[in-house]
């Protein structure tokens, strides 16, 4: 992170933590952040949070175009390996496109304060996204068999209706501190998803 291009938002009660006494630093990067730099920062912050040397953090940014491969990614799902840089990452999930038109939230929270509940944390992330979308009159929904948030196209009981994924979630937990997080598709170039079989 760069102080010249980032702005710190006041330390605020955590809206996604399920822990009323937690405070979280919120940071917004005004310019795209290179993925290796973001990972390096998150890994350092996770260590600091674990040691109690830094507060928890939510970092909002827009990434440059790239693909990330989660722990379940299959090489056959990378359809166009030369399109964008590809980064193997320890987060859950498969292949995901990140780039302009997305808002990524890297969420670094200490689950030791939250009953060491990874599934509950993922559900909290989903609910956080649903509430944020609702503020813009977008109805986001969970799906029992899939992680992420979906919007319905068409009438609910119409066989021609379909679900579109508006938010992908992939997290990693080290020593009970989370990192990586959620990517919300605001207005990305959907053609860029054609280079992968997205999760």
Protein backbone atom coordinates (compact mmCIF):
# COMPACT_ATOMS: atom_id res chain seq x y z
CA UNK A 1 0.00 0.00 0.00
CA UNK A 2 1.11 3.50 -0.71
CA UNK A 3 0.20 6.43 1.49
CA UNK A 4 0.16 8.69 -1.57
CA UNK A 5 -2.49 6.62 -3.35
CA UNK A 6 -4.43 5.17 -0.44
CA UNK A 7 -6.70 6.77 2.05
CA UNK A 8 -7.43 5.43 5.45
CA UNK A 9 -11.02 5.59 6.49
CA UNK A 10 -11.69 6.20 10.16
CA UNK A 11 -11.44 3.15 12.33
CA UNK A 12 -14.99 1.89 12.49
CA UNK A 13 -16.91 -0.87 14.22
CA UNK A 14 -16.72 -3.97 12.07
CA UNK A 15 -19.94 -4.49 10.15
CA UNK A 16 -19.00 -7.97 8.97
CA UNK A 17 -17.35 -9.41 12.01
CA UNK A 18 -20.13 -10.59 14.25
CA UNK A 19 -18.01 -9.21 17.09
CA UNK A 20 -19.41 -5.98 18.53
CA UNK A 21 -16.23 -4.90 20.31
CA UNK A 22 -13.97 -5.32 17.29
CA UNK A 23 -12.66 -2.31 15.44
CA UNK A 24 -11.33 -2.57 11.95
CA UNK A 25 -9.11 -0.30 9.89
CA UNK A 26 -10.73 0.39 6.52
CA UNK A 27 -8.40 1.35 3.68
CA UNK A 28 -9.30 2.37 0.13
CA UNK A 29 -6.69 2.31 -2.63
CA UNK A 30 -7.35 4.94 -5.26
CA UNK A 31 -5.23 3.25 -7.96
CA UNK A 32 -4.89 -0.37 -9.09
CA UNK A 33 -2.65 -2.47 -6.83
CA UNK A 34 -0.38 -5.14 -8.32
CA UNK A 35 -1.41 -8.56 -7.07
CA UNK A 36 2.03 -9.62 -5.73
CA UNK A 37 2.18 -6.35 -3.75
CA UNK A 38 -1.31 -6.96 -2.35
CA UNK A 39 -0.45 -10.51 -1.28
CA UNK A 40 2.81 -9.39 0.32
CA UNK A 41 0.96 -6.70 2.27
CA UNK A 42 -1.80 -9.08 3.38
CA UNK A 43 0.67 -11.70 4.57
CA UNK A 44 2.53 -9.10 6.62
CA UNK A 45 -0.68 -7.70 8.08
CA UNK A 46 -1.96 -11.18 8.95
CA UNK A 47 1.22 -11.79 10.93
CA UNK A 48 0.85 -8.44 12.71
CA UNK A 49 -2.80 -9.14 13.55
CA UNK A 50 -1.89 -12.57 14.91
CA UNK A 51 0.77 -11.01 17.17
CA UNK A 52 -1.56 -8.21 18.26
CA UNK A 53 0.73 -5.61 16.66
CA UNK A 54 -1.89 -4.19 14.25
CA UNK A 55 -5.66 -3.93 14.13
CA UNK A 56 -7.79 -5.97 11.80
CA UNK A 57 -8.34 -4.51 8.34
CA UNK A 58 -10.65 -4.38 5.34
CA UNK A 59 -8.84 -3.13 2.24
CA UNK A 60 -10.91 -2.00 -0.75
CA UNK A 61 -9.22 -1.81 -4.13
CA UNK A 62 -9.58 -2.29 -7.86
CA UNK A 63 -7.04 -4.71 -9.34
CA UNK A 64 -5.34 -4.66 -12.74
CA UNK A 65 -6.50 -7.46 -15.10
CA UNK A 66 -5.36 -10.90 -13.91
CA UNK A 67 -6.49 -14.42 -13.14
CA UNK A 68 -6.06 -16.10 -9.78
CA UNK A 69 -6.12 -19.85 -9.24
CA UNK A 70 -7.44 -21.06 -5.91
CA UNK A 71 -6.67 -24.34 -4.21
CA UNK A 72 -9.34 -26.21 -6.23
CA UNK A 73 -8.31 -24.83 -9.65
CA UNK A 74 -7.79 -27.36 -12.45
CA UNK A 75 -5.28 -26.45 -15.18
CA UNK A 76 -7.87 -27.43 -17.81
CA UNK A 77 -10.06 -24.54 -16.58
CA UNK A 78 -7.49 -21.96 -17.74
CA UNK A 79 -8.70 -21.60 -21.32
CA UNK A 80 -6.51 -18.68 -22.44
CA UNK A 81 -3.30 -18.68 -20.35
CA UNK A 82 -1.72 -15.86 -22.35
CA UNK A 83 -4.53 -13.36 -21.90
CA UNK A 84 -3.56 -12.04 -18.46
CA UNK A 85 -1.01 -12.87 -15.75
CA UNK A 86 -2.02 -15.93 -13.73
CA UNK A 87 -1.29 -16.16 -10.01
CA UNK A 88 -1.55 -19.31 -7.93
CA UNK A 89 -2.89 -18.43 -4.54
CA UNK A 90 -3.72 -20.29 -1.36
CA UNK A 91 -7.27 -19.00 -1.15
CA UNK A 92 -10.19 -21.35 -1.59
CA UNK A 93 -11.99 -21.75 -4.87
CA UNK A 94 -10.99 -22.19 -8.48
CA UNK A 95 -10.12 -19.67 -11.20
CA UNK A 96 -11.32 -16.09 -10.90
CA UNK A 97 -10.84 -13.03 -13.06
CA UNK A 98 -9.96 -9.78 -11.31
CA UNK A 99 -9.72 -6.42 -13.01
CA UNK A 100 -11.18 -3.00 -13.72
CA UNK A 101 -14.88 -2.78 -12.96
CA UNK A 102 -14.55 -4.90 -9.82
CA UNK A 103 -14.30 -3.83 -6.22
CA UNK A 104 -12.20 -6.26 -4.22
CA UNK A 105 -12.38 -6.35 -0.44
CA UNK A 106 -9.42 -8.04 1.22
CA UNK A 107 -10.69 -8.92 4.68
CA UNK A 108 -8.10 -9.54 7.40
CA UNK A 109 -9.90 -10.56 10.59
CA UNK A 110 -8.89 -12.57 13.65
CA UNK A 111 -11.23 -15.53 13.91
CA UNK A 112 -9.94 -16.30 17.41
CA UNK A 113 -12.27 -13.45 18.43
CA UNK A 114 -15.12 -15.15 16.57
CA UNK A 115 -15.12 -18.76 17.84
CA UNK A 116 -12.67 -19.93 15.13
CA UNK A 117 -15.64 -20.27 12.77
CA UNK A 118 -14.51 -20.20 9.13
CA UNK A 119 -17.90 -21.20 7.72
CA UNK A 120 -19.59 -18.52 9.79
CA UNK A 121 -17.07 -15.98 8.51
CA UNK A 122 -17.86 -16.88 4.89
CA UNK A 123 -21.59 -16.58 5.61
CA UNK A 124 -20.94 -13.18 7.21
CA UNK A 125 -19.06 -12.07 4.08
CA UNK A 126 -21.99 -13.18 1.93
CA UNK A 127 -24.45 -11.29 4.14
CA UNK A 128 -22.24 -8.19 4.07
CA UNK A 129 -22.30 -8.20 0.26
CA UNK A 130 -26.07 -8.79 0.18
CA UNK A 131 -26.63 -5.79 2.48
CA UNK A 132 -24.26 -3.59 0.45
CA UNK A 133 -26.00 -4.49 -2.82
CA UNK A 134 -29.41 -3.79 -1.27
CA UNK A 135 -28.35 -0.19 -0.67
CA UNK A 136 -28.23 0.11 -4.48
CA UNK A 137 -31.53 -1.73 -4.98
CA UNK A 138 -29.77 -4.86 -6.21
CA UNK A 139 -31.12 -8.12 -4.82
CA UNK A 140 -28.21 -10.44 -4.09
CA UNK A 141 -28.91 -14.02 -3.07
CA UNK A 142 -27.05 -17.02 -1.70
CA UNK A 143 -27.23 -20.44 -3.32
CA UNK A 144 -27.11 -23.49 -1.05
CA UNK A 145 -24.81 -25.42 -3.38
CA UNK A 146 -22.42 -22.57 -4.28
CA UNK A 147 -20.26 -19.99 -2.51
CA UNK A 148 -20.75 -16.39 -3.59
CA UNK A 149 -23.61 -14.03 -4.30
CA UNK A 150 -25.96 -14.28 -7.25
CA UNK A 151 -28.53 -12.07 -8.97
CA UNK A 152 -31.50 -13.54 -10.77
CA UNK A 153 -32.24 -12.61 -14.38
CA UNK A 154 -35.91 -13.07 -15.21
CA UNK A 155 -38.92 -14.12 -13.15
CA UNK A 156 -38.22 -16.47 -10.22
CA UNK A 157 -40.30 -19.40 -11.55
CA UNK A 158 -39.57 -18.87 -15.24
CA UNK A 159 -37.48 -21.76 -16.64
CA UNK A 160 -35.72 -19.26 -18.91
CA UNK A 161 -34.47 -17.20 -15.96
CA UNK A 162 -30.84 -17.59 -14.93
CA UNK A 163 -28.46 -16.70 -12.13
CA UNK A 164 -25.51 -14.38 -12.69
CA UNK A 165 -22.69 -14.31 -10.17
CA UNK A 166 -22.18 -10.80 -8.87
CA UNK A 167 -19.66 -11.60 -6.12
CA UNK A 168 -16.99 -14.27 -5.75
CA UNK A 169 -15.62 -15.24 -2.35
CA UNK A 170 -12.29 -16.93 -1.74
CA UNK A 171 -10.55 -16.79 1.61
CA UNK A 172 -7.43 -18.14 3.21
CA UNK A 173 -6.89 -18.53 6.93
CA UNK A 174 -3.48 -18.55 8.57
CA UNK A 175 -3.25 -19.04 12.34
CA UNK A 176 -6.95 -18.16 12.52
CA UNK A 177 -6.49 -14.80 10.74
CA UNK A 178 -8.32 -14.43 7.42
CA UNK A 179 -7.13 -12.84 4.22
CA UNK A 180 -8.13 -12.57 0.57
CA UNK A 181 -11.89 -12.03 0.56
CA UNK A 182 -14.55 -10.98 -1.92
CA UNK A 183 -14.69 -9.53 -5.44
CA UNK A 184 -17.88 -7.73 -6.46
CA UNK A 185 -18.56 -7.34 -10.18
CA UNK A 186 -19.75 -3.76 -10.66
CA UNK A 187 -19.12 -3.28 -14.38
CA UNK A 188 -16.26 -5.51 -15.52
CA UNK A 189 -15.63 -6.44 -19.14
CA UNK A 190 -17.40 -9.80 -19.12
CA UNK A 191 -15.37 -10.96 -22.13
CA UNK A 192 -12.39 -11.33 -19.78
CA UNK A 193 -14.15 -14.20 -18.00
CA UNK A 194 -13.98 -16.18 -21.28
CA UNK A 195 -10.32 -17.01 -20.60
CA UNK A 196 -11.24 -19.27 -17.67
CA UNK A 197 -13.94 -21.57 -16.39
CA UNK A 198 -14.88 -19.24 -13.52
CA UNK A 199 -15.71 -20.53 -10.07
